[in-house]
Short mmCIF file of C-alpha atoms and ligand atoms in Angstrom, two decimals:
data_model
loop_
_atom_site.label_atom_id
_atom_site.label_comp_id
_atom_site.label_asym_id
_atom_site.label_seq_id
_atom_site.Cartn_x
_atom_site.Cartn_y
_atom_site.Cartn_z
CA MET A 1 50.77 149.12 103.25
CA GLU A 2 48.13 147.04 104.94
CA VAL A 3 48.74 143.27 105.18
CA GLU A 4 45.80 141.03 105.97
CA LEU A 5 45.94 139.05 109.21
CA TYR A 6 45.80 135.66 107.43
CA GLU A 7 48.55 136.76 105.07
CA ARG A 8 50.73 137.75 108.02
CA VAL A 9 50.04 134.41 109.72
CA TRP A 10 51.07 132.47 106.61
CA MET A 11 54.16 134.62 106.06
CA TRP A 12 55.36 134.01 109.61
CA THR A 13 54.48 130.31 109.36
CA ALA A 14 56.53 129.98 106.16
CA ALA A 15 59.44 131.88 107.72
CA ALA A 16 59.28 129.66 110.83
CA LEU A 17 59.33 126.51 108.66
CA ILE A 18 62.43 127.75 106.83
CA VAL A 19 64.16 128.36 110.17
CA VAL A 20 63.18 124.87 111.40
CA PHE A 21 64.47 123.19 108.21
CA LEU A 22 67.75 125.11 108.28
CA ALA A 23 68.18 124.26 111.96
CA ALA A 24 67.59 120.58 111.16
CA ILE A 25 70.26 120.69 108.45
CA PHE A 26 72.82 122.38 110.69
CA LEU A 27 72.09 120.13 113.65
CA THR A 28 72.40 116.91 111.66
CA THR A 29 75.44 117.91 109.60
CA GLY A 30 77.31 120.10 112.04
CA LEU A 31 76.74 118.87 115.55
CA ARG A 32 76.40 115.18 114.75
CA ALA A 33 79.14 115.35 112.10
CA LEU A 34 77.25 113.33 109.52
CA GLN A 35 79.01 113.12 106.20
CA PRO A 36 78.42 111.31 102.95
CA PRO A 37 80.17 107.92 103.00
CA SER A 38 82.66 109.07 100.40
CA HIS A 39 83.94 111.87 102.67
CA VAL A 40 85.29 113.15 99.38
CA GLU A 41 88.44 111.08 99.30
CA THR A 42 89.34 110.38 95.71
CA VAL A 43 91.49 107.83 93.88
CA ASP A 44 92.25 107.19 90.23
CA PRO A 45 90.33 104.00 89.36
CA THR A 46 92.58 103.31 86.37
CA ALA A 47 95.69 103.32 88.56
CA LEU A 48 94.68 101.64 91.82
CA SER A 49 98.09 99.94 91.87
CA ASN A 50 99.54 103.34 92.80
CA TYR A 51 97.65 103.27 96.11
CA PRO A 52 99.29 100.76 98.48
CA GLU A 53 96.08 99.88 100.33
CA PHE A 54 94.21 99.17 97.08
CA ALA A 55 97.15 97.61 95.21
CA ASN A 56 97.09 94.86 97.86
CA PRO A 57 93.61 95.06 99.39
CA GLY A 58 93.26 93.22 102.66
CA VAL A 59 92.82 93.29 106.42
CA THR A 60 95.20 95.20 108.70
CA THR A 61 95.12 95.61 112.47
CA ARG A 62 96.10 98.96 113.96
CA ALA A 63 98.07 99.40 117.16
CA ASP A 64 94.87 100.22 119.09
CA GLY A 65 93.32 96.89 118.07
CA SER A 66 90.89 98.30 115.53
CA VAL A 67 90.78 96.66 112.14
CA VAL A 68 90.88 98.25 108.70
CA VAL A 69 89.77 96.40 105.59
CA SER A 70 90.55 97.84 102.17
CA VAL A 71 88.36 96.38 99.46
CA VAL A 72 88.39 96.75 95.68
CA ALA A 73 85.14 95.94 93.88
CA GLN A 74 85.24 95.16 90.19
CA LEU A 75 83.17 93.29 87.65
CA PHE A 76 82.09 90.82 89.18
CA SER A 77 83.98 90.22 92.42
CA PHE A 78 85.29 91.73 95.61
CA SER A 79 88.93 91.62 96.58
CA PRO A 80 89.92 90.25 99.06
CA ASP A 81 87.54 87.32 99.20
CA PRO A 82 86.95 86.01 101.78
CA ILE A 83 87.44 88.84 104.26
CA VAL A 84 88.31 87.59 107.74
CA VAL A 85 87.70 89.97 110.66
CA PRO A 86 87.51 89.55 114.45
CA ALA A 87 84.20 89.60 116.31
CA GLY A 88 83.36 92.36 118.75
CA ARG A 89 85.90 94.89 117.48
CA PRO A 90 85.30 97.91 115.26
CA VAL A 91 86.10 97.15 111.64
CA THR A 92 86.59 100.06 109.26
CA PHE A 93 85.87 99.24 105.65
CA ARG A 94 87.53 101.34 102.95
CA LEU A 95 86.05 100.58 99.57
CA THR A 96 86.62 101.66 96.02
CA SER A 97 85.76 100.41 92.57
CA ALA A 98 88.10 99.69 89.69
CA ASP A 99 85.39 100.08 87.05
CA VAL A 100 81.69 100.85 87.53
CA MET A 101 79.48 101.56 90.52
CA HIS A 102 78.91 98.61 92.84
CA GLY A 103 77.30 97.98 96.18
CA PHE A 104 78.78 96.39 99.28
CA GLN A 105 76.17 94.94 101.56
CA VAL A 106 76.91 92.55 104.37
CA VAL A 107 73.64 90.65 104.30
CA GLY A 108 71.80 90.53 107.61
CA THR A 109 73.66 93.50 109.10
CA ASN A 110 73.55 97.28 108.80
CA ALA A 111 76.90 97.30 106.97
CA ASN A 112 76.13 98.68 103.53
CA ALA A 113 77.75 101.22 101.22
CA MET A 114 77.83 102.27 97.62
CA VAL A 115 81.18 101.66 95.96
CA ILE A 116 81.78 104.40 93.47
CA PRO A 117 84.72 104.58 91.06
CA ARG A 118 86.99 107.54 91.81
CA TYR A 119 85.87 107.70 95.46
CA VAL A 120 86.73 105.92 98.69
CA SER A 121 83.65 104.91 100.65
CA GLN A 122 84.32 104.33 104.31
CA PHE A 123 82.25 103.05 107.20
CA THR A 124 82.88 101.31 110.48
CA ALA A 125 80.92 98.33 111.76
CA THR A 126 81.25 95.95 114.67
CA PHE A 127 80.15 92.35 114.20
CA ALA A 128 79.14 90.91 117.56
CA LYS A 129 78.23 87.44 116.30
CA PRO A 130 80.91 85.17 114.81
CA GLY A 131 79.93 83.40 111.61
CA GLU A 132 79.96 83.60 107.86
CA TYR A 133 78.17 86.45 106.15
CA VAL A 134 77.38 86.96 102.49
CA ILE A 135 78.61 90.18 100.90
CA ALA A 136 76.31 91.13 98.05
CA CYS A 137 76.64 93.76 95.37
CA ASP A 138 73.36 95.65 95.66
CA GLU A 139 73.86 98.11 92.82
CA TYR A 140 73.15 96.71 89.37
CA CYS A 141 76.55 96.64 87.65
CA GLY A 142 76.20 94.46 84.57
CA ALA A 143 75.27 91.11 83.06
CA SER A 144 76.71 89.01 85.89
CA HIS A 145 75.71 91.31 88.74
CA HIS A 146 73.67 88.55 90.36
CA ASN A 147 76.87 86.48 90.73
CA MET A 148 78.78 89.29 92.43
CA VAL A 149 79.02 87.98 95.96
CA GLY A 150 81.77 87.68 98.52
CA LYS A 151 82.20 86.16 101.94
CA LEU A 152 82.86 87.83 105.29
CA ILE A 153 84.11 85.52 108.01
CA VAL A 154 83.78 86.86 111.55
CA LYS A 155 85.86 84.89 114.06
CU1 CU B 201 77.02 94.45 91.04
#
């Protein structure tokens, strides 16, 4: 079977593109270990009191000095509020929702995650500058969504 030169060129170009795209996927997910924020850790949103960290959400300091904040978002507030964390140290946020989907955005920083019922969203951020930051829900969650704000105090 005879294949035209242009057809061969396009076939090899398409094959090369597929290889490039697959390589990009494997490099970004495998080597750099990027994962969705949920890292597929689940909780039962109707029974958060069964999970110690979400039954009493708050700030804890680990032995190595890093800080973990567990947060429960629900219509129309964040708990705890305010959240007080140290400046210049990594702070790991572990977030879940007791009802519908919310957002957790520390305004003016890169700290931002979706808070999805049934899942634990986790990210780590370091706040270099002490001060008070607004935490805003940036996923529309209901009639009083615009009032869903919290406070992060970095000392
Ligand atoms: Cu909201």
